[in-house]
Every structure is written in C-alpha cells, then in structure tokens.
Amino acid sequence: MQHPPPSPRTSVGFRRHRWWLRALYALGLLIATSIFAAAAYWIDDQAASDYERIFNDQQMTAVQLSRRAIENRLGALSAAITHLARRTMPKIESGSERKATFPNMFEPLRASFPELLVLGYYETPDAPGMLAISGFQSAEQAEREAERWIQESWGILQDSPDAMYAPDLHITPRNRFLAIIAPVRTTTVMHGAVIAVVNLNHIVNSYVSPLRLQGYGEVFLLDRHGRFLFNNARPVLGRSILEPTFDDSPVPSAWRLKVLESHEGHITGKGDGSGGPCCRLVAWATASIGTQHLTIGLSADAAKVSEGFTSLRMQRTAFAVVLTLFFIGAGILLYRAVVARRLSYQDALLRTEQDTSPDGILVVDHNLYATFWNVSYLEQWHLEPQDLLPENREQAFSKIDALMPDPGAMYQHFLWLCEHPEVEEDDYELELRDGRVIERRSRGFFSDKGKHLGRIFWFRDITERKRQEQRIQEALEEFEAIFDNSMVGVLYVRENRVIVRVNALFAEMFGYTPEEMQGQSTRIIHTSDETYADFAATFIDRLKRSETVHAQYELRRKDDTPFWAEFTGKALDPSDLARGVIWVATDVTEQIKLEQLREDVEQIMRHDLKNPLHNVIYVPQLLRDDGNLNPQQLKLMDELEKSGYRMLDMVNRSMDLYKMERGTYKLSREAVDINDLLTRIITDLKPVTEARQVRIRRNRVGNVAPDTPFTAYGENLLLYSMLANLIRNAVEASPMDGVVTITLDDSAGAISIHNAGAVPKEIRSRFFEKFATAGKPGGTGLGTYSAALIARSHGGCIALETSRETGTSVTVKLPLWVDAPSPTCD
C-alpha cells in the first residue's frame, strides 16, 4: 500500500521543523564546544601552572641539596681548622707537642679536602710561624692572599669572640679563593691565628655546576656581596648582581636584594612588581660558613619551561569537542610523568650525595632485607652489589663474618635491632680482623602513621683516628716518663702559685712525697712569709716578660731544715701566668759552701800576696833615692815599680772577677785608648817575646793612621788584663821566630789577635771555659776565661777561629760608644 504524497503544506512545515532542529543542534553543539573549550583551557592552564610549580620545587630541592653538601664540606674543614687552633696549636706553643705536628697534619687534611691549598699559622700578622702549601700553581697566589687576609683580619680576630672568621673571597679569572681563619686563644688573649685557604673551583664543579635542570635556565653562585662566583650561561665572574646596569641578570631587579638577604626561597613571577604572567622561575638557598655566605641559585625562563604546552593548547582549541577526553587523559599522564621525573631527579641527587659520602650507608626493611646501600658500604665490607639481593643475604653475612672476630654476632645483633625498632645505636666500635676499626650508628625509621618500615645503618672507618689517638697517648706516656724520671727536680705550679705536680726527685729534695705536695701552696718550701712574697716580687715580672729566670734561693725542707736551691723557671704563657710555670731545681747547698770556702781562700791569698808586692814597689824607690843608678837602670826601676803597682791592682781586682761570675759587678766606664794600652802591654811582654824570638805586628783596617786613637769605653785595668792575657797566650802558642798580628777594626770595634799555632781539638769547644787547658806547662786555663768574663762585662763578645791551615784568631768586639748596643760575634 502506497502512502499518498505529502501535500505542499505538510512538506513546507516539515522543512521548517528540520531547520529549527538543525539550528538547535548547532546551538547545542556550539554551547557544548564552548564549554569543552573553556574546560580545555582551564585544564591546560592548570597543567601549565602545575608544571611551573613542580619545576620550581625541583629547583628548590636541588639548591637545598647543594647548599647542604657545601655547608657539610666546608663545615667539616672549618671544624678541623678550629680544632687545630683550639687544641693542637696551644699544645705546640706549650711544648707538649712537637712543631712538626703542624705540617704533618697538612697532607691528611689535603686527602680529605683536595681543594685545600694553604695551611698556615701566624704568630703575628707580618709573617707566618708555620706554613704548608700544596703543589698547585694557584697555591702561590693563595699564599699571598693568605698573608693579606691575616693582616686585614687581625684586628677583627682580636676583638671578636667567634671561634672562626671567613673574610671576603678573592676572585680571579681562574680561581675563587676562600679563607677560613681561626684565632689561637688562651682564655681571652689571642696568640696567633690558623688560616686555611681553599679553591672553590673543586666545590663549584662538584656541587654547583651539575645543577642545571632539564636543559632550562642557568645556575649561579653568589658571595655575600652579590658577586658571581659561577654562572653556566654568561661570563659574569666577579660581577655584582646589584649593579644597576645589569639588565640581563638571571634574577630580576625586584628580587635581587631578597635573594641576598633571605636564607632560602623560590619565586615565580615577572620580578618587576607589576604582576601579570610569569616570566622567571627562581629558587635559591644560602650556605653559611662562619661570617661568609654563598648563595646557590637556579633561574629559568617560564616561557621556555612552558614551551611544550603551546602546541598542546592549539590542538585542544581546534579539536576541543572531539579530543577533550583524550587530552584530559594526556594531561593526567603528563602530570604524573612530571612528578615521576621530579622524584627521579631528587633520587639521583640523593644517591649522588650518598655515594660520595665517606660513611657506608645500609638501609634494610623490617625483614632485614637490604633496600639501599652506597659504594662506601660495599668497599668497607668487601661486598658486591649482587651480594645484597634478597636471595644472597646469607652469602653477604658470610663475607661480613669473615671480617669479624666473632662470626655470627653481626647477624644476631641486626635481628635484635629489627625486633626493637625504637632502639637508637650510637658510636658502637667494631674491631675487624684486618686491623680496621669501624664505628656503627643506626636508627629505625617509620611512616607518617608510625608504622615501622626498617632501619638505616651508618658505618665509618675510624682506623686512622684511633691510630692518632694511640700516638697521642704514647706521646703523653713518654712525657710522663721523662717528667717522672728526670735527673733534676721539676715543679709545675699554676694559678695562685699552687703546686699542680712535682716529680719524685723534687719531692725527695724537700722531704715530701709527690702526693703530699700536690695541691699545696709553694709557701711550704719557703723559709718565711717574707721570702715567699719577695720571691714573687723578684721574679713574676720577669716571667711575664717571657724571660727564663735563673736564681739561687734559700728554701726549707719538710723538717724545717734550710738549704740552698738553684731554680730555672719559664712561663707556659707569659701573658697569663695562671696557665702555669715550670721550675727546674737542684740542691746547690754544697756548691754554695765550696764557693764560700773558695772566696775565703782567695781573700787569704790576696792578703798574703800584698806583703811581698809592697816590697817590690818600695825597693825601686829606695834604689832611686841612693842616686847611684844610670839612666838605663832608672828606666828599669820605673818599669819594675809600675809592674808592681799593676800586680797589686790585679790582686785587688780578683774580687771583681768573682763578682763578674756572679753577675753582680758594676762597671765604671771611661774612654780608654786601646792603642796606648797595646803599647804598654807589648813593652811589659818584651821579656817573653824576646825569649821566644816572636815579633808582634800591629795592623789597622781601612785608611786609618796607625797611631790614631782606638777608643773603647770601659775600665782601663780590666781591658789591660784582658788583652795582656790574650796576647801572652798568642805569643806562647806561636812557633819560635813566629809573628803575632794584632788587627784593629774601627768600624766594628773589633780587636783581633792572630798567631800561627792551632788550639788542640779537645778544648776548642770549651776554650773560654774555666780551667780549659791542654799541653801548656804551668797553664791554669784561667786567662781566656777571665778575658771572656771581662769582654762580656763590657757588653762585648769574644770568639775563636782556629785550624792547622790558618792558625788561631781570637777576636774581641767592644761597644763603639757608651750606650751602643752590644755587638755580636759569629
């Protein structure tokens, strides 16, 4: 059955209905497309913002890890330098450790810190007392900068209570030098400073240069003044980020002060304070090393970071309706990929930090299966990575047991720790069979909800540290043995003159035991309160001037018996006597008695010698009065009378020599013409020179007439006695028919007496000591001794040069004027 064809009216109405339907469909499609397009734009914008935030978080994590690594490394070096200044240098200054300890520490420090170039100790800001330098070319420049830093920082170190100071860095086209200075103090007094100079190039290459994220942006390192120490994108080394003309800086101008003044942070925005779309992503963190700050930063162009989203946005706009769900899924996958990439990067940074750690690190789960380890752990326990797989756990513990003195103990202890996750293990030492000592620490770790996840172990090889502690202990024991077994009495006193320690010989000298004297005041060894106070008044000021004090003092024993002791004392720290004084003492009671006996004998001898000398002086006067002597005889009588007077004066002067020995002689200076004195001596020695047929020749250095006065300032008779003894010795030691040469040097104030003979080898080293003589008939060894005493009493010096080839020269140097400084003899 066929339907009738539609009427024209029906056909037009249908067509009109289809048009409205199509219009409604198109409108609906347009509305849906608009809704989906808006949703796509919103999702796209959120994805771009998330990508920027994740990227910025990555930047922040990277700079924080780098900051921590730099602070740990330079902090460890600072701790080592501070320990050297606080502990080691005071021991070296006090003499309890050898000075060689300081340079010997340089190479171990260099092994741990290859960036270390210079290690020095300055007692004054002008020159180093001790200095160790690496072999790098940059070390020479670092040494010069170290001296400059010390000079510039000396006042700061004296005024600052800080244990460490880091001055401004020195930047060159190739190097970045950082100084760490630690003052050496005793209480509040500074005695010097230890300085370490490092080249930051090694630290930059290790911890800063690798930070460039995903190929975007640039890495920079700034000092506290904003100067660039590193930038991977532009040559701005040494340039300040605060320069007003620095338009292409990696940090926009509005953020520069904030980056320098805040400890850490990250900023997303235009950086000019105007708001609007982001143009830079910046993250930074500041590492502090004493007074110095290093800011590590990452800066990226947000447009480049978001560049991958541009084509994505266009596609979503063009195909919003058809591909909305696809792009939503793609956006979710991309977000997850970015997060995974961020976590992967953080994991890589963490593993790098852990693998470069000197400590071995092991992480196990609650079933004692290894989930993480670093290279140091494998090396410490001689393991391979496959040994730590779950199926090879028994094999790993077998290798560990081979190193342990008690096999199986490590495994049982690990099991016990896993059963007690709350236990924290600190500084447990393991002595291995191969001689190494390993320090173990461990902590349990838990989830946010408190679930036990496992335990982390740290292993540190402390073998070298234990060896150093053993060497220190041995050195201390050696010092104790030397102190206790010394052949002289040793006393150590500290604040308020309280006895800290004495050796057995000192205690025995005073009739005590060492234990009885310890903690007592030194008043117990003095005869009275007056002598106790007088001792302090006499010697404390000299100790504060860093003098070595020598003295003889009457003291008393435990039974109140008085005796004489000879003391030698030296302050450990002249600026602070409370730190202690070391005294060395010997009993010289018998020596004092012998000295007194000798003085009595000499007085008797002087008295007995004077009687015949009076006759020698009086007889020439009687013979002259008779008037029957010819001129030649009268001249001889004059000489005889003069010689008698000189001998009488010498007898009277023998007491003066004794005072010179004791250091109590008071010299009366006057101008003495040595030329005239030599003429008299040569005349007096004429019988001796004629008997040995020795000629005496006189020379003058320079263009000076021979008869020009050669003036010295002293006592005429003492100088006569000194030169007469030396010239007589030269004549007697000269070969027959020889020549004795006397040379005067006006410019040096020197009198040199030379003869062709040589001093015997066995007495050369003690030629000027008392009773030093060899092979000389009737020799007493007192002539050269008294000559040396007289020269030194005049503020001069005396020296000997002798050999078989050149003969013997004795040179005396005297001050050229009254207040002239004392000359020195080589």
PDB file of N, CA, C and O in Angstrom, residues 797-825:
ATOM      1  N   CYS A 797     131.731  40.916  73.129  1.00  0.00           N
ATOM      2  CA  CYS A 797     131.711  39.481  72.880  1.00  0.00           C
ATOM      3  C   CYS A 797     133.104  39.042  72.470  1.00  0.00           C
ATOM      4  O   CYS A 797     133.975  39.868  72.147  1.00  0.00           O
ATOM      5  N   ILE A 798     133.348  37.739  72.488  1.00  0.00           N
ATOM      6  CA  ILE A 798     134.653  37.194  72.157  1.00  0.00           C
ATOM      7  C   ILE A 798     134.436  35.921  71.368  1.00  0.00           C
ATOM      8  O   ILE A 798     133.477  35.177  71.620  1.00  0.00           O
ATOM      9  N   ALA A 799     135.304  35.655  70.368  1.00  0.00           N
ATOM     10  CA  ALA A 799     135.125  34.491  69.502  1.00  0.00           C
ATOM     11  C   ALA A 799     136.480  33.923  69.130  1.00  0.00           C
ATOM     12  O   ALA A 799     137.498  34.631  69.107  1.00  0.00           O
ATOM     13  N   LEU A 800     136.487  32.628  68.805  1.00  0.00           N
ATOM     14  CA  LEU A 800     137.703  31.890  68.444  1.00  0.00           C
ATOM     15  C   LEU A 800     137.545  31.279  67.062  1.00  0.00           C
ATOM     16  O   LEU A 800     136.488  30.716  66.741  1.00  0.00           O
ATOM     17  N   GLU A 801     138.592  31.412  66.244  1.00  0.00           N
ATOM     18  CA  GLU A 801     138.684  30.695  64.965  1.00  0.00           C
ATOM     19  C   GLU A 801     140.059  30.042  64.919  1.00  0.00           C
ATOM     20  O   GLU A 801     141.077  30.717  65.093  1.00  0.00           O
ATOM     21  N   THR A 802     140.098  28.742  64.699  1.00  0.00           N
ATOM     22  CA  THR A 802     141.387  28.043  64.723  1.00  0.00           C
ATOM     23  C   THR A 802     141.380  26.855  63.777  1.00  0.00           C
ATOM     24  O   THR A 802     140.353  26.183  63.616  1.00  0.00           O
ATOM     25  N   SER A 803     142.521  26.632  63.147  1.00  0.00           N
ATOM     26  CA  SER A 803     142.738  25.442  62.307  1.00  0.00           C
ATOM     27  C   SER A 803     144.236  25.321  62.052  1.00  0.00           C
ATOM     28  O   SER A 803     144.998  26.279  62.219  1.00  0.00           O
ATOM     29  N   ARG A 804     144.673  24.123  61.648  1.00  0.00           N
ATOM     30  CA  ARG A 804     146.093  23.914  61.360  1.00  0.00           C
ATOM     31  C   ARG A 804     146.536  24.734  60.149  1.00  0.00           C
ATOM     32  O   ARG A 804     147.698  25.137  60.052  1.00  0.00           O
ATOM     33  N   GLU A 805     145.613  24.984  59.210  1.00  0.00           N
ATOM     34  CA  GLU A 805     145.988  25.681  57.980  1.00  0.00           C
ATOM     35  C   GLU A 805     146.116  27.187  58.201  1.00  0.00           C
ATOM     36  O   GLU A 805     147.052  27.822  57.691  1.00  0.00           O
ATOM     37  N   THR A 806     145.201  27.780  58.945  1.00  0.00           N
ATOM     38  CA  THR A 806     145.164  29.248  59.054  1.00  0.00           C
ATOM     39  C   THR A 806     145.660  29.766  60.391  1.00  0.00           C
ATOM     40  O   THR A 806     145.807  30.975  60.577  1.00  0.00           O
ATOM     41  N   GLY A 807     145.902  28.882  61.373  1.00  0.00           N
ATOM     42  CA  GLY A 807     146.328  29.334  62.679  1.00  0.00           C
ATOM     43  C   GLY A 807     145.139  29.699  63.557  1.00  0.00           C
ATOM     44  O   GLY A 807     144.015  29.232  63.336  1.00  0.00           O
ATOM     45  N   THR A 808     145.404  30.530  64.559  1.00  0.00           N
ATOM     46  CA  THR A 808     144.380  30.863  65.554  1.00  0.00           C
ATOM     47  C   THR A 808     144.165  32.375  65.597  1.00  0.00           C
ATOM     48  O   THR A 808     145.120  33.144  65.643  1.00  0.00           O
ATOM     49  N   SER A 809     142.866  32.766  65.594  1.00  0.00           N
ATOM     50  CA  SER A 809     142.496  34.175  65.756  1.00  0.00           C
ATOM     51  C   SER A 809     141.475  34.275  66.879  1.00  0.00           C
ATOM     52  O   SER A 809     140.471  33.560  66.872  1.00  0.00           O
ATOM     53  N   VAL A 810     141.749  35.145  67.847  1.00  0.00           N
ATOM     54  CA  VAL A 810     140.793  35.472  68.901  1.00  0.00           C
ATOM     55  C   VAL A 810     140.352  36.919  68.669  1.00  0.00           C
ATOM     56  O   VAL A 810     141.184  37.823  68.609  1.00  0.00           O
ATOM     57  N   THR A 811     139.047  37.108  68.517  1.00  0.00           N
ATOM     58  CA  THR A 811     138.508  38.436  68.205  1.00  0.00           C
ATOM     59  C   THR A 811     137.618  38.909  69.341  1.00  0.00           C
ATOM     60  O   THR A 811     136.720  38.190  69.784  1.00  0.00           O
ATOM     61  N   VAL A 812     137.903  40.137  69.803  1.00  0.00           N
ATOM     62  CA  VAL A 812     137.091  40.775  70.835  1.00  0.00           C
ATOM     63  C   VAL A 812     136.397  41.977  70.191  1.00  0.00           C
ATOM     64  O   VAL A 812     137.039  42.775  69.506  1.00  0.00           O
ATOM     65  N   LYS A 813     135.081  42.081  70.413  1.00  0.00           N
ATOM     66  CA  LYS A 813     134.325  43.240  69.930  1.00  0.00           C
ATOM     67  C   LYS A 813     133.767  43.990  71.133  1.00  0.00           C
ATOM     68  O   LYS A 813     133.168  43.380  72.030  1.00  0.00           O
ATOM     69  N   LEU A 814     133.984  45.316  71.136  1.00  0.00           N
ATOM     70  CA  LEU A 814     133.536  46.163  72.238  1.00  0.00           C
ATOM     71  C   LEU A 814     132.570  47.234  71.707  1.00  0.00           C
ATOM     72  O   LEU A 814     132.656  47.608  70.537  1.00  0.00           O
ATOM     73  N   PRO A 815     131.661  47.725  72.547  1.00  0.00           N
ATOM     74  CA  PRO A 815     130.738  48.782  72.092  1.00  0.00           C
ATOM     75  C   PRO A 815     131.505  50.029  71.643  1.00  0.00           C
ATOM     76  O   PRO A 815     132.524  50.392  72.235  1.00  0.00           O
ATOM     77  N   LEU A 816     131.029  50.671  70.556  1.00  0.00           N
ATOM     78  CA  LEU A 816     131.732  51.816  69.976  1.00  0.00           C
ATOM     79  C   LEU A 816     131.471  53.116  70.746  1.00  0.00           C
ATOM     80  O   LEU A 816     132.202  54.078  70.582  1.00  0.00           O
ATOM     81  N   TRP A 817     130.400  53.155  71.548  1.00  0.00           N
ATOM     82  CA  TRP A 817     130.149  54.331  72.385  1.00  0.00           C
ATOM     83  C   TRP A 817     129.455  53.844  73.657  1.00  0.00           C
ATOM     84  O   TRP A 817     129.156  52.654  73.813  1.00  0.00           O
ATOM     85  N   VAL A 818     129.175  54.784  74.565  1.00  0.00           N
ATOM     86  CA  VAL A 818     128.745  54.414  75.910  1.00  0.00           C
ATOM     87  C   VAL A 818     127.449  53.611  75.879  1.00  0.00           C
ATOM     88  O   VAL A 818     127.330  52.564  76.503  1.00  0.00           O
ATOM     89  N   ASP A 819     126.442  54.095  75.148  1.00  0.00           N
ATOM     90  CA  ASP A 819     125.134  53.438  75.131  1.00  0.00           C
ATOM     91  C   ASP A 819     124.925  52.604  73.870  1.00  0.00           C
ATOM     92  O   ASP A 819     123.785  52.339  73.482  1.00  0.00           O
ATOM     93  N   ALA A 820     126.011  52.215  73.226  1.00  0.00           N
ATOM     94  CA  ALA A 820     125.893  51.439  71.983  1.00  0.00           C
ATOM     95  C   ALA A 820     125.323  50.058  72.277  1.00  0.00           C
ATOM     96  O   ALA A 820     125.537  49.495  73.347  1.00  0.00           O
ATOM     97  N   PRO A 821     124.548  49.488  71.307  1.00  0.00           N
ATOM     98  CA  PRO A 821     124.047  48.120  71.508  1.00  0.00           C
ATOM     99  C   PRO A 821     125.199  47.115  71.532  1.00  0.00           C
ATOM    100  O   PRO A 821     126.253  47.346  70.942  1.00  0.00           O
ATOM    101  N   SER A 822     124.983  46.022  72.228  1.00  0.00           N
ATOM    102  CA  SER A 822     126.032  45.005  72.337  1.00  0.00           C
ATOM    103  C   SER A 822     126.296  44.378  70.975  1.00  0.00           C
ATOM    104  O   SER A 822     125.357  43.973  70.274  1.00  0.00           O
ATOM    105  N   PRO A 823     127.587  44.273  70.567  1.00  0.00           N
ATOM    106  CA  PRO A 823     127.903  43.630  69.286  1.00  0.00           C
ATOM    107  C   PRO A 823     127.731  42.114  69.392  1.00  0.00           C
ATOM    108  O   PRO A 823     127.600  41.558  70.478  1.00  0.00           O
ATOM    109  N   THR A 824     127.731  41.467  68.243  1.00  0.00           N
ATOM    110  CA  THR A 824     127.624  40.004  68.202  1.00  0.00           C
ATOM    111  C   THR A 824     128.841  39.443  67.493  1.00  0.00           C
ATOM    112  O   THR A 824     129.390  40.053  66.576  1.00  0.00           O
ATOM    113  N   CYS A 825     129.266  38.260  67.913  1.00  0.00           N
ATOM    114  CA  CYS A 825     130.395  37.560  67.304  1.00  0.00           C
ATOM    115  C   CYS A 825     129.872  36.292  66.650  1.00  0.00           C
ATOM    116  O   CYS A 825     129.066  35.569  67.238  1.00  0.00           O
TER     117      CYS A 825
END
